[in-house]
Amino acid sequence: MAQDSHCTAERELLEAVRRITTFSTTSPSDEAQNQPEAEISCQVRKENSEKDDLQDSSASLSPNSSMTTKELQEYWRNEKRQCRQVELLFEIPSTRIVEHHLSKYVTYKIIILQTGSFDSNKSVIERRYSDFDKLHRNLLEEFSEEMEDVTFPKKTLTGNFTEETINERKLAFKDYLRLLYSMTYIRRSKKFIDFLTRPELQEAYGCLRGGQYTKALEILLEVIGLQERLTRGNPVSIVPTLCAIVVCHKDLENPASAFEYGEKALSRLHVHTSHRYYIPLLETMIALAYELGKDFLSLQENLEEWKAKKDPIRVFTLKELAVREYVQ
């Protein structure tokens, strides 16, 4: 009876994801709905890529799939989230003047919120004028047409630290970020995402390399939420950060937490087994499962299956991969 109930549950879940897939391939794009400031992840793909995606989805979600019920549930939850309208708001409530040796500059506190959510999750970062200026120049190189009518506060030789100038720039940068985010290609670009996340990730990985795992973990947990909101259409892109969190938890002797984030990373790689993090993550998860007394047979089978298909090559450990990220 329990087995029949389990099979019925899986069939119901499979039917649910079929409906989600159908909805995502027929929903209009955000351009078609003329909603430039809203992120609608369920967009109509080009015909050829749509066929490929549906074939991949069908293959990975067939009744013979090796995914467990828990993995399927996590996958479908992610699919549903991607079908929701997402919009980020940028607020710059305050600034501060920093004097460091012979330099003096203003930093702008940026709070990034997700609309349509009642939770208290928010991301807080600080950037200075030179950071905004670098972003603007980089975007002009890649998106000259889109940036044609985007205004940017000019740099002045004097008066940069007056209250009037700082307040004007605070409002200008808020509008600037809002406008950039309203343009689909820009908000999905690596340069825009790097502007919002890279400094914190560089600091976190520097701490990780220095063995400061508690500090590294604190920063990584702050930035992962923002990364997830910025890269909803590309969930694989946050796998390195998830794996770095696994490494920190593991070295801090928190195997249960390490395993939890490892499962999140694996759920994003189930159809990307050629990803450089896949095998090191599998090996780490097997060790963690053994330590925690969990069933690791399916993980071991996936590892052996991959090794049987691939030529023997040197594979880094998860920690070795992590410490190589963001090396200058």
mmCIF file with all atom_site columns, C-alpha atoms in Angstrom, residues 57-270:
data_model
loop_
_atom_site.group_PDB
_atom_site.id
_atom_site.type_symbol
_atom_site.label_atom_id
_atom_site.label_alt_id
_atom_site.label_comp_id
_atom_site.label_asym_id
_atom_site.label_entity_id
_atom_site.label_seq_id
_atom_site.pdbx_PDB_ins_code
_atom_site.Cartn_x
_atom_site.Cartn_y
_atom_site.Cartn_z
_atom_site.occupancy
_atom_site.B_iso_or_equiv
_atom_site.pdbx_formal_charge
_atom_site.auth_seq_id
_atom_site.auth_comp_id
_atom_site.auth_asym_id
_atom_site.auth_atom_id
_atom_site.pdbx_PDB_model_num
ATOM 1   C CA . SER A 1 57  ? 13.278 18.008 -19.843 1.00 0.00 ? 57  SER A CA 1
ATOM 2   C CA . SER A 1 58  ? 11.360 14.983 -21.042 1.00 0.00 ? 58  SER A CA 1
ATOM 3   C CA . ALA A 1 59  ? 14.437 12.803 -20.831 1.00 0.00 ? 59  ALA A CA 1
ATOM 4   C CA . SER A 1 60  ? 15.395 13.937 -17.367 1.00 0.00 ? 60  SER A CA 1
ATOM 5   C CA . LEU A 1 61  ? 11.867 13.662 -15.967 1.00 0.00 ? 61  LEU A CA 1
ATOM 6   C CA . SER A 1 62  ? 10.836 10.343 -17.478 1.00 0.00 ? 62  SER A CA 1
ATOM 7   C CA . PRO A 1 63  ? 9.367  7.640  -15.213 1.00 0.00 ? 63  PRO A CA 1
ATOM 8   C CA . ASN A 1 64  ? 12.738 5.874  -15.490 1.00 0.00 ? 64  ASN A CA 1
ATOM 9   C CA . SER A 1 65  ? 14.595 8.923  -14.126 1.00 0.00 ? 65  SER A CA 1
ATOM 10  C CA . SER A 1 66  ? 17.164 8.195  -11.423 1.00 0.00 ? 66  SER A CA 1
ATOM 11  C CA . MET A 1 67  ? 16.112 11.305 -9.494  1.00 0.00 ? 67  MET A CA 1
ATOM 12  C CA . THR A 1 68  ? 14.609 10.651 -6.069  1.00 0.00 ? 68  THR A CA 1
ATOM 13  C CA . THR A 1 69  ? 11.206 11.998 -5.076  1.00 0.00 ? 69  THR A CA 1
ATOM 14  C CA . LYS A 1 70  ? 12.914 14.653 -2.937  1.00 0.00 ? 70  LYS A CA 1
ATOM 15  C CA . GLU A 1 71  ? 15.079 15.769 -5.877  1.00 0.00 ? 71  GLU A CA 1
ATOM 16  C CA . LEU A 1 72  ? 12.028 15.914 -8.155  1.00 0.00 ? 72  LEU A CA 1
ATOM 17  C CA . GLN A 1 73  ? 10.126 18.008 -5.630  1.00 0.00 ? 73  GLN A CA 1
ATOM 18  C CA . GLU A 1 74  ? 13.037 20.460 -5.339  1.00 0.00 ? 74  GLU A CA 1
ATOM 19  C CA . TYR A 1 75  ? 13.318 20.659 -9.129  1.00 0.00 ? 75  TYR A CA 1
ATOM 20  C CA . TRP A 1 76  ? 9.601  21.401 -9.532  1.00 0.00 ? 76  TRP A CA 1
ATOM 21  C CA . ARG A 1 77  ? 9.676  24.027 -6.796  1.00 0.00 ? 77  ARG A CA 1
ATOM 22  C CA . ASN A 1 78  ? 12.449 25.784 -8.740  1.00 0.00 ? 78  ASN A CA 1
ATOM 23  C CA . GLU A 1 79  ? 10.412 25.527 -11.943 1.00 0.00 ? 79  GLU A CA 1
ATOM 24  C CA . LYS A 1 80  ? 7.402  27.121 -10.280 1.00 0.00 ? 80  LYS A CA 1
ATOM 25  C CA . ARG A 1 81  ? 9.524  29.951 -8.901  1.00 0.00 ? 81  ARG A CA 1
ATOM 26  C CA . GLN A 1 82  ? 10.857 30.693 -12.379 1.00 0.00 ? 82  GLN A CA 1
ATOM 27  C CA . CYS A 1 83  ? 7.286  31.078 -13.644 1.00 0.00 ? 83  CYS A CA 1
ATOM 28  C CA . ARG A 1 84  ? 6.528  33.847 -11.175 1.00 0.00 ? 84  ARG A CA 1
ATOM 29  C CA . GLN A 1 85  ? 6.866  37.489 -11.993 1.00 0.00 ? 85  GLN A CA 1
ATOM 30  C CA . VAL A 1 86  ? 9.954  38.823 -10.229 1.00 0.00 ? 86  VAL A CA 1
ATOM 31  C CA . GLU A 1 87  ? 10.985 42.398 -9.766  1.00 0.00 ? 87  GLU A CA 1
ATOM 32  C CA . LEU A 1 88  ? 13.814 43.874 -7.740  1.00 0.00 ? 88  LEU A CA 1
ATOM 33  C CA . LEU A 1 89  ? 13.755 47.295 -6.162  1.00 0.00 ? 89  LEU A CA 1
ATOM 34  C CA . PHE A 1 90  ? 16.866 49.329 -5.510  1.00 0.00 ? 90  PHE A CA 1
ATOM 35  C CA . GLU A 1 91  ? 17.002 51.799 -2.634  1.00 0.00 ? 91  GLU A CA 1
ATOM 36  C CA . ILE A 1 92  ? 19.925 54.008 -1.584  1.00 0.00 ? 92  ILE A CA 1
ATOM 37  C CA . PRO A 1 93  ? 18.944 55.262 1.879   1.00 0.00 ? 93  PRO A CA 1
ATOM 38  C CA . SER A 1 94  ? 22.305 56.528 3.076   1.00 0.00 ? 94  SER A CA 1
ATOM 39  C CA . THR A 1 95  ? 25.909 57.310 2.251   1.00 0.00 ? 95  THR A CA 1
ATOM 40  C CA . ARG A 1 96  ? 29.157 57.688 4.136   1.00 0.00 ? 96  ARG A CA 1
ATOM 41  C CA . ILE A 1 97  ? 32.411 59.506 3.482   1.00 0.00 ? 97  ILE A CA 1
ATOM 42  C CA . VAL A 1 98  ? 35.490 57.299 3.758   1.00 0.00 ? 98  VAL A CA 1
ATOM 43  C CA . GLU A 1 99  ? 38.965 58.675 4.353   1.00 0.00 ? 99  GLU A CA 1
ATOM 44  C CA . HIS A 1 100 ? 41.698 56.117 3.807   1.00 0.00 ? 100 HIS A CA 1
ATOM 45  C CA . HIS A 1 101 ? 45.317 57.290 3.926   1.00 0.00 ? 101 HIS A CA 1
ATOM 46  C CA . LEU A 1 102 ? 45.515 59.926 1.190   1.00 0.00 ? 102 LEU A CA 1
ATOM 47  C CA . SER A 1 103 ? 42.213 59.042 -0.494  1.00 0.00 ? 103 SER A CA 1
ATOM 48  C CA . LYS A 1 104 ? 38.716 60.234 0.256   1.00 0.00 ? 104 LYS A CA 1
ATOM 49  C CA . TYR A 1 105 ? 35.522 58.982 -1.341  1.00 0.00 ? 105 TYR A CA 1
ATOM 50  C CA . VAL A 1 106 ? 31.779 58.479 -0.813  1.00 0.00 ? 106 VAL A CA 1
ATOM 51  C CA . THR A 1 107 ? 30.180 55.052 -0.531  1.00 0.00 ? 107 THR A CA 1
ATOM 52  C CA . TYR A 1 108 ? 26.507 54.524 -1.334  1.00 0.00 ? 108 TYR A CA 1
ATOM 53  C CA . LYS A 1 109 ? 24.520 51.977 0.653   1.00 0.00 ? 109 LYS A CA 1
ATOM 54  C CA . ILE A 1 110 ? 22.339 49.982 -1.753  1.00 0.00 ? 110 ILE A CA 1
ATOM 55  C CA . ILE A 1 111 ? 19.442 47.895 -0.467  1.00 0.00 ? 111 ILE A CA 1
ATOM 56  C CA . ILE A 1 112 ? 18.013 45.373 -2.928  1.00 0.00 ? 112 ILE A CA 1
ATOM 57  C CA . LEU A 1 113 ? 14.516 44.081 -2.259  1.00 0.00 ? 113 LEU A CA 1
ATOM 58  C CA . GLN A 1 114 ? 12.262 41.635 -4.063  1.00 0.00 ? 114 GLN A CA 1
ATOM 59  C CA . THR A 1 115 ? 8.693  42.755 -4.635  1.00 0.00 ? 115 THR A CA 1
ATOM 60  C CA . GLY A 1 116 ? 5.759  40.447 -4.114  1.00 0.00 ? 116 GLY A CA 1
ATOM 61  C CA . SER A 1 117 ? 7.387  38.869 -1.077  1.00 0.00 ? 117 SER A CA 1
ATOM 62  C CA . PHE A 1 118 ? 6.470  39.271 2.559   1.00 0.00 ? 118 PHE A CA 1
ATOM 63  C CA . ASP A 1 119 ? 9.723  37.925 3.951   1.00 0.00 ? 119 ASP A CA 1
ATOM 64  C CA . SER A 1 120 ? 12.404 40.145 5.413   1.00 0.00 ? 120 SER A CA 1
ATOM 65  C CA . ASN A 1 121 ? 15.152 38.978 3.061   1.00 0.00 ? 121 ASN A CA 1
ATOM 66  C CA . LYS A 1 122 ? 17.107 41.806 1.542   1.00 0.00 ? 122 LYS A CA 1
ATOM 67  C CA . SER A 1 123 ? 20.610 42.364 0.275   1.00 0.00 ? 123 SER A CA 1
ATOM 68  C CA . VAL A 1 124 ? 22.755 45.269 1.395   1.00 0.00 ? 124 VAL A CA 1
ATOM 69  C CA . ILE A 1 125 ? 25.921 46.288 -0.448  1.00 0.00 ? 125 ILE A CA 1
ATOM 70  C CA . GLU A 1 126 ? 28.089 49.397 -0.697  1.00 0.00 ? 126 GLU A CA 1
ATOM 71  C CA . ARG A 1 127 ? 29.533 50.891 -3.881  1.00 0.00 ? 127 ARG A CA 1
ATOM 72  C CA . ARG A 1 128 ? 31.429 54.074 -4.614  1.00 0.00 ? 128 ARG A CA 1
ATOM 73  C CA . TYR A 1 129 ? 31.241 56.444 -7.579  1.00 0.00 ? 129 TYR A CA 1
ATOM 74  C CA . SER A 1 130 ? 34.195 54.754 -9.315  1.00 0.00 ? 130 SER A CA 1
ATOM 75  C CA . ASP A 1 131 ? 32.363 51.403 -9.170  1.00 0.00 ? 131 ASP A CA 1
ATOM 76  C CA . PHE A 1 132 ? 29.303 52.892 -10.876 1.00 0.00 ? 132 PHE A CA 1
ATOM 77  C CA . ASP A 1 133 ? 31.538 54.624 -13.412 1.00 0.00 ? 133 ASP A CA 1
ATOM 78  C CA . LYS A 1 134 ? 33.316 51.364 -14.280 1.00 0.00 ? 134 LYS A CA 1
ATOM 79  C CA . LEU A 1 135 ? 29.976 49.587 -14.690 1.00 0.00 ? 135 LEU A CA 1
ATOM 80  C CA . HIS A 1 136 ? 28.704 52.328 -16.980 1.00 0.00 ? 136 HIS A CA 1
ATOM 81  C CA . ARG A 1 137 ? 31.769 52.199 -19.221 1.00 0.00 ? 137 ARG A CA 1
ATOM 82  C CA . ASN A 1 138 ? 31.635 48.404 -19.410 1.00 0.00 ? 138 ASN A CA 1
ATOM 83  C CA . LEU A 1 139 ? 27.959 48.412 -20.350 1.00 0.00 ? 139 LEU A CA 1
ATOM 84  C CA . LEU A 1 140 ? 28.518 51.062 -23.014 1.00 0.00 ? 140 LEU A CA 1
ATOM 85  C CA . GLU A 1 141 ? 31.000 48.728 -24.700 1.00 0.00 ? 141 GLU A CA 1
ATOM 86  C CA . GLU A 1 142 ? 28.574 45.817 -24.869 1.00 0.00 ? 142 GLU A CA 1
ATOM 87  C CA . PHE A 1 143 ? 25.165 47.514 -25.028 1.00 0.00 ? 143 PHE A CA 1
ATOM 88  C CA . SER A 1 144 ? 25.768 50.764 -26.872 1.00 0.00 ? 144 SER A CA 1
ATOM 89  C CA . GLU A 1 145 ? 22.263 50.907 -28.367 1.00 0.00 ? 145 GLU A CA 1
ATOM 90  C CA . GLU A 1 146 ? 20.444 50.052 -25.138 1.00 0.00 ? 146 GLU A CA 1
ATOM 91  C CA . MET A 1 147 ? 22.556 52.571 -23.201 1.00 0.00 ? 147 MET A CA 1
ATOM 92  C CA . GLU A 1 148 ? 22.106 55.361 -25.732 1.00 0.00 ? 148 GLU A CA 1
ATOM 93  C CA . ASP A 1 149 ? 19.545 57.284 -23.658 1.00 0.00 ? 149 ASP A CA 1
ATOM 94  C CA . VAL A 1 150 ? 20.808 56.301 -20.209 1.00 0.00 ? 150 VAL A CA 1
ATOM 95  C CA . THR A 1 151 ? 22.170 59.278 -18.303 1.00 0.00 ? 151 THR A CA 1
ATOM 96  C CA . PHE A 1 152 ? 24.995 59.007 -15.801 1.00 0.00 ? 152 PHE A CA 1
ATOM 97  C CA . PRO A 1 153 ? 25.966 61.641 -13.194 1.00 0.00 ? 153 PRO A CA 1
ATOM 98  C CA . LYS A 1 154 ? 29.100 63.389 -14.369 1.00 0.00 ? 154 LYS A CA 1
ATOM 99  C CA . LYS A 1 155 ? 32.222 63.572 -12.313 1.00 0.00 ? 155 LYS A CA 1
ATOM 100 C CA . THR A 1 156 ? 33.129 67.024 -11.008 1.00 0.00 ? 156 THR A CA 1
ATOM 101 C CA . LEU A 1 157 ? 36.500 68.446 -10.026 1.00 0.00 ? 157 LEU A CA 1
ATOM 102 C CA . THR A 1 158 ? 35.148 70.143 -6.923  1.00 0.00 ? 158 THR A CA 1
ATOM 103 C CA . GLY A 1 159 ? 32.151 69.833 -4.615  1.00 0.00 ? 159 GLY A CA 1
ATOM 104 C CA . ASN A 1 160 ? 32.034 66.037 -4.639  1.00 0.00 ? 160 ASN A CA 1
ATOM 105 C CA . PHE A 1 161 ? 31.589 65.901 -0.873  1.00 0.00 ? 161 PHE A CA 1
ATOM 106 C CA . THR A 1 162 ? 28.908 68.545 -0.416  1.00 0.00 ? 162 THR A CA 1
ATOM 107 C CA . GLU A 1 163 ? 25.573 67.367 0.935   1.00 0.00 ? 163 GLU A CA 1
ATOM 108 C CA . GLU A 1 164 ? 23.786 68.655 -2.150  1.00 0.00 ? 164 GLU A CA 1
ATOM 109 C CA . THR A 1 165 ? 26.020 66.741 -4.585  1.00 0.00 ? 165 THR A CA 1
ATOM 110 C CA . ILE A 1 166 ? 25.857 63.533 -2.543  1.00 0.00 ? 166 ILE A CA 1
ATOM 111 C CA . ASN A 1 167 ? 22.051 63.648 -2.332  1.00 0.00 ? 167 ASN A CA 1
ATOM 112 C CA . GLU A 1 168 ? 21.741 64.326 -6.068  1.00 0.00 ? 168 GLU A CA 1
ATOM 113 C CA . ARG A 1 169 ? 23.960 61.362 -6.876  1.00 0.00 ? 169 ARG A CA 1
ATOM 114 C CA . LYS A 1 170 ? 22.111 59.155 -4.413  1.00 0.00 ? 170 LYS A CA 1
ATOM 115 C CA . LEU A 1 171 ? 18.852 59.745 -6.285  1.00 0.00 ? 171 LEU A CA 1
ATOM 116 C CA . ALA A 1 172 ? 20.570 59.514 -9.675  1.00 0.00 ? 172 ALA A CA 1
ATOM 117 C CA . PHE A 1 173 ? 22.170 56.150 -8.883  1.00 0.00 ? 173 PHE A CA 1
ATOM 118 C CA . LYS A 1 174 ? 18.866 54.776 -7.615  1.00 0.00 ? 174 LYS A CA 1
ATOM 119 C CA . ASP A 1 175 ? 17.167 55.710 -10.918 1.00 0.00 ? 175 ASP A CA 1
ATOM 120 C CA . TYR A 1 176 ? 20.199 54.437 -12.825 1.00 0.00 ? 176 TYR A CA 1
ATOM 121 C CA . LEU A 1 177 ? 19.999 50.948 -11.288 1.00 0.00 ? 177 LEU A CA 1
ATOM 122 C CA . ARG A 1 178 ? 16.240 50.835 -11.742 1.00 0.00 ? 178 ARG A CA 1
ATOM 123 C CA . LEU A 1 179 ? 16.598 51.688 -15.420 1.00 0.00 ? 179 LEU A CA 1
ATOM 124 C CA . LEU A 1 180 ? 19.364 49.142 -16.011 1.00 0.00 ? 180 LEU A CA 1
ATOM 125 C CA . TYR A 1 181 ? 17.321 46.423 -14.351 1.00 0.00 ? 181 TYR A CA 1
ATOM 126 C CA . SER A 1 182 ? 14.332 47.280 -16.546 1.00 0.00 ? 182 SER A CA 1
ATOM 127 C CA . MET A 1 183 ? 16.312 46.232 -19.645 1.00 0.00 ? 183 MET A CA 1
ATOM 128 C CA . THR A 1 184 ? 16.251 42.466 -20.033 1.00 0.00 ? 184 THR A CA 1
ATOM 129 C CA . TYR A 1 185 ? 19.615 41.966 -21.711 1.00 0.00 ? 185 TYR A CA 1
ATOM 130 C CA . ILE A 1 186 ? 21.422 44.202 -19.257 1.00 0.00 ? 186 ILE A CA 1
ATOM 131 C CA . ARG A 1 187 ? 19.950 42.763 -16.056 1.00 0.00 ? 187 ARG A CA 1
ATOM 132 C CA . ARG A 1 188 ? 20.981 39.298 -17.229 1.00 0.00 ? 188 ARG A CA 1
ATOM 133 C CA . SER A 1 189 ? 24.462 40.361 -18.286 1.00 0.00 ? 189 SER A CA 1
ATOM 134 C CA . LYS A 1 190 ? 27.511 39.173 -16.390 1.00 0.00 ? 190 LYS A CA 1
ATOM 135 C CA . LYS A 1 191 ? 28.771 42.743 -16.042 1.00 0.00 ? 191 LYS A CA 1
ATOM 136 C CA . PHE A 1 192 ? 25.635 43.919 -14.251 1.00 0.00 ? 192 PHE A CA 1
ATOM 137 C CA . ILE A 1 193 ? 25.501 40.849 -11.987 1.00 0.00 ? 193 ILE A CA 1
ATOM 138 C CA . ASP A 1 194 ? 29.227 41.177 -11.222 1.00 0.00 ? 194 ASP A CA 1
ATOM 139 C CA . PHE A 1 195 ? 28.733 44.794 -10.182 1.00 0.00 ? 195 PHE A CA 1
ATOM 140 C CA . LEU A 1 196 ? 26.205 43.675 -7.564  1.00 0.00 ? 196 LEU A CA 1
ATOM 141 C CA . THR A 1 197 ? 27.978 40.532 -6.310  1.00 0.00 ? 197 THR A CA 1
ATOM 142 C CA . ARG A 1 198 ? 31.645 40.276 -7.298  1.00 0.00 ? 198 ARG A CA 1
ATOM 143 C CA . PRO A 1 199 ? 33.276 42.427 -4.557  1.00 0.00 ? 199 PRO A CA 1
ATOM 144 C CA . GLU A 1 200 ? 31.574 40.418 -1.822  1.00 0.00 ? 200 GLU A CA 1
ATOM 145 C CA . LEU A 1 201 ? 32.417 37.110 -3.517  1.00 0.00 ? 201 LEU A CA 1
ATOM 146 C CA . GLN A 1 202 ? 36.054 38.131 -3.890  1.00 0.00 ? 202 GLN A CA 1
ATOM 147 C CA . GLU A 1 203 ? 36.199 38.929 -0.184  1.00 0.00 ? 203 GLU A CA 1
ATOM 148 C CA . ALA A 1 204 ? 34.519 35.642 0.731   1.00 0.00 ? 204 ALA A CA 1
ATOM 149 C CA . TYR A 1 205 ? 36.845 33.514 -1.373  1.00 0.00 ? 205 TYR A CA 1
ATOM 150 C CA . GLY A 1 206 ? 39.839 35.413 0.003   1.00 0.00 ? 206 GLY A CA 1
ATOM 151 C CA . CYS A 1 207 ? 38.697 34.457 3.511   1.00 0.00 ? 207 CYS A CA 1
ATOM 152 C CA . LEU A 1 208 ? 38.175 30.856 2.393   1.00 0.00 ? 208 LEU A CA 1
ATOM 153 C CA . ARG A 1 209 ? 41.712 30.651 0.988   1.00 0.00 ? 209 ARG A CA 1
ATOM 154 C CA . GLY A 1 210 ? 43.032 32.081 4.249   1.00 0.00 ? 210 GLY A CA 1
ATOM 155 C CA . GLY A 1 211 ? 41.208 29.477 6.331   1.00 0.00 ? 211 GLY A CA 1
ATOM 156 C CA . GLN A 1 212 ? 38.758 32.027 7.757   1.00 0.00 ? 212 GLN A CA 1
ATOM 157 C CA . TYR A 1 213 ? 35.785 29.764 7.142   1.00 0.00 ? 213 TYR A CA 1
ATOM 158 C CA . THR A 1 214 ? 33.377 31.431 9.565   1.00 0.00 ? 214 THR A CA 1
ATOM 159 C CA . LYS A 1 215 ? 33.864 34.841 7.944   1.00 0.00 ? 215 LYS A CA 1
ATOM 160 C CA . ALA A 1 216 ? 33.749 33.365 4.437   1.00 0.00 ? 216 ALA A CA 1
ATOM 161 C CA . LEU A 1 217 ? 30.516 31.512 5.249   1.00 0.00 ? 217 LEU A CA 1
ATOM 162 C CA . GLU A 1 218 ? 28.909 34.647 6.663   1.00 0.00 ? 218 GLU A CA 1
ATOM 163 C CA . ILE A 1 219 ? 29.565 36.579 3.443   1.00 0.00 ? 219 ILE A CA 1
ATOM 164 C CA . LEU A 1 220 ? 28.589 33.701 1.146   1.00 0.00 ? 220 LEU A CA 1
ATOM 165 C CA . LEU A 1 221 ? 25.250 33.228 2.903   1.00 0.00 ? 221 LEU A CA 1
ATOM 166 C CA . GLU A 1 222 ? 24.564 36.944 2.450   1.00 0.00 ? 222 GLU A CA 1
ATOM 167 C CA . VAL A 1 223 ? 25.366 36.977 -1.249  1.00 0.00 ? 223 VAL A CA 1
ATOM 168 C CA . ILE A 1 224 ? 23.744 33.672 -2.281  1.00 0.00 ? 224 ILE A CA 1
ATOM 169 C CA . GLY A 1 225 ? 20.238 35.086 -1.877  1.00 0.00 ? 225 GLY A CA 1
ATOM 170 C CA . LEU A 1 226 ? 21.015 38.002 -4.175  1.00 0.00 ? 226 LEU A CA 1
ATOM 171 C CA . GLN A 1 227 ? 22.668 35.701 -6.698  1.00 0.00 ? 227 GLN A CA 1
ATOM 172 C CA . GLU A 1 228 ? 19.575 33.499 -6.775  1.00 0.00 ? 228 GLU A CA 1
ATOM 173 C CA . ARG A 1 229 ? 17.312 36.483 -7.442  1.00 0.00 ? 229 ARG A CA 1
ATOM 174 C CA . LEU A 1 230 ? 19.584 37.860 -10.158 1.00 0.00 ? 230 LEU A CA 1
ATOM 175 C CA . THR A 1 231 ? 20.169 34.559 -11.988 1.00 0.00 ? 231 THR A CA 1
ATOM 176 C CA . ARG A 1 232 ? 16.752 32.863 -11.919 1.00 0.00 ? 232 ARG A CA 1
ATOM 177 C CA . GLY A 1 233 ? 17.024 31.990 -15.595 1.00 0.00 ? 233 GLY A CA 1
ATOM 178 C CA . ASN A 1 234 ? 20.463 30.405 -15.087 1.00 0.00 ? 234 ASN A CA 1
ATOM 179 C CA . PRO A 1 235 ? 20.428 28.383 -11.825 1.00 0.00 ? 235 PRO A CA 1
ATOM 180 C CA . VAL A 1 236 ? 23.679 26.577 -12.678 1.00 0.00 ? 236 VAL A CA 1
ATOM 181 C CA . SER A 1 237 ? 25.600 29.846 -12.349 1.00 0.00 ? 237 SER A CA 1
ATOM 182 C CA . ILE A 1 238 ? 25.316 29.797 -8.547  1.00 0.00 ? 238 ILE A CA 1
ATOM 183 C CA . VAL A 1 239 ? 26.714 26.266 -8.172  1.00 0.00 ? 239 VAL A CA 1
ATOM 184 C CA . PRO A 1 240 ? 30.244 27.523 -7.320  1.00 0.00 ? 240 PRO A CA 1
ATOM 185 C CA . THR A 1 241 ? 28.870 29.636 -4.477  1.00 0.00 ? 241 THR A CA 1
ATOM 186 C CA . LEU A 1 242 ? 26.765 26.756 -3.152  1.00 0.00 ? 242 LEU A CA 1
ATOM 187 C CA . CYS A 1 243 ? 29.821 24.502 -3.283  1.00 0.00 ? 243 CYS A CA 1
ATOM 188 C CA . ALA A 1 244 ? 31.943 27.086 -1.461  1.00 0.00 ? 244 ALA A CA 1
ATOM 189 C CA . ILE A 1 245 ? 29.287 27.081 1.284   1.00 0.00 ? 245 ILE A CA 1
ATOM 190 C CA . VAL A 1 246 ? 29.557 23.275 1.399   1.00 0.00 ? 246 VAL A CA 1
ATOM 191 C CA . VAL A 1 247 ? 33.338 23.547 1.822   1.00 0.00 ? 247 VAL A CA 1
ATOM 192 C CA . CYS A 1 248 ? 33.004 26.082 4.648   1.00 0.00 ? 248 CYS A CA 1
ATOM 193 C CA . HIS A 1 249 ? 30.401 24.042 6.528   1.00 0.00 ? 249 HIS A CA 1
ATOM 194 C CA . LYS A 1 250 ? 32.469 20.876 6.063   1.00 0.00 ? 250 LYS A CA 1
ATOM 195 C CA . ASP A 1 251 ? 35.668 22.466 7.399   1.00 0.00 ? 251 ASP A CA 1
ATOM 196 C CA . LEU A 1 252 ? 33.697 23.969 10.293  1.00 0.00 ? 252 LEU A CA 1
ATOM 197 C CA . GLU A 1 253 ? 32.502 20.421 11.070  1.00 0.00 ? 253 GLU A CA 1
ATOM 198 C CA . ASN A 1 254 ? 28.869 21.069 10.211  1.00 0.00 ? 254 ASN A CA 1
ATOM 199 C CA . PRO A 1 255 ? 28.250 18.009 8.004   1.00 0.00 ? 255 PRO A CA 1
ATOM 200 C CA . ALA A 1 256 ? 24.449 18.264 8.093   1.00 0.00 ? 256 ALA A CA 1
ATOM 201 C CA . SER A 1 257 ? 24.492 21.859 6.806   1.00 0.00 ? 257 SER A CA 1
ATOM 202 C CA . ALA A 1 258 ? 27.155 20.953 4.244   1.00 0.00 ? 258 ALA A CA 1
ATOM 203 C CA . PHE A 1 259 ? 24.976 18.105 2.972   1.00 0.00 ? 259 PHE A CA 1
ATOM 204 C CA . GLU A 1 260 ? 21.925 20.396 2.777   1.00 0.00 ? 260 GLU A CA 1
ATOM 205 C CA . TYR A 1 261 ? 23.685 22.902 0.506   1.00 0.00 ? 261 TYR A CA 1
ATOM 206 C CA . GLY A 1 262 ? 25.297 20.073 -1.447  1.00 0.00 ? 262 GLY A CA 1
ATOM 207 C CA . GLU A 1 263 ? 21.818 18.773 -2.294  1.00 0.00 ? 263 GLU A CA 1
ATOM 208 C CA . LYS A 1 264 ? 20.856 22.230 -3.551  1.00 0.00 ? 264 LYS A CA 1
ATOM 209 C CA . ALA A 1 265 ? 23.918 22.294 -5.808  1.00 0.00 ? 265 ALA A CA 1
ATOM 210 C CA . LEU A 1 266 ? 23.310 18.767 -7.113  1.00 0.00 ? 266 LEU A CA 1
ATOM 211 C CA . SER A 1 267 ? 19.680 19.588 -7.956  1.00 0.00 ? 267 SER A CA 1
ATOM 212 C CA . ARG A 1 268 ? 20.999 22.272 -10.333 1.00 0.00 ? 268 ARG A CA 1
ATOM 213 C CA . LEU A 1 269 ? 23.459 19.877 -11.982 1.00 0.00 ? 269 LEU A CA 1
ATOM 214 C CA . HIS A 1 270 ? 21.270 16.830 -12.613 1.00 0.00 ? 270 HIS A CA 1
#
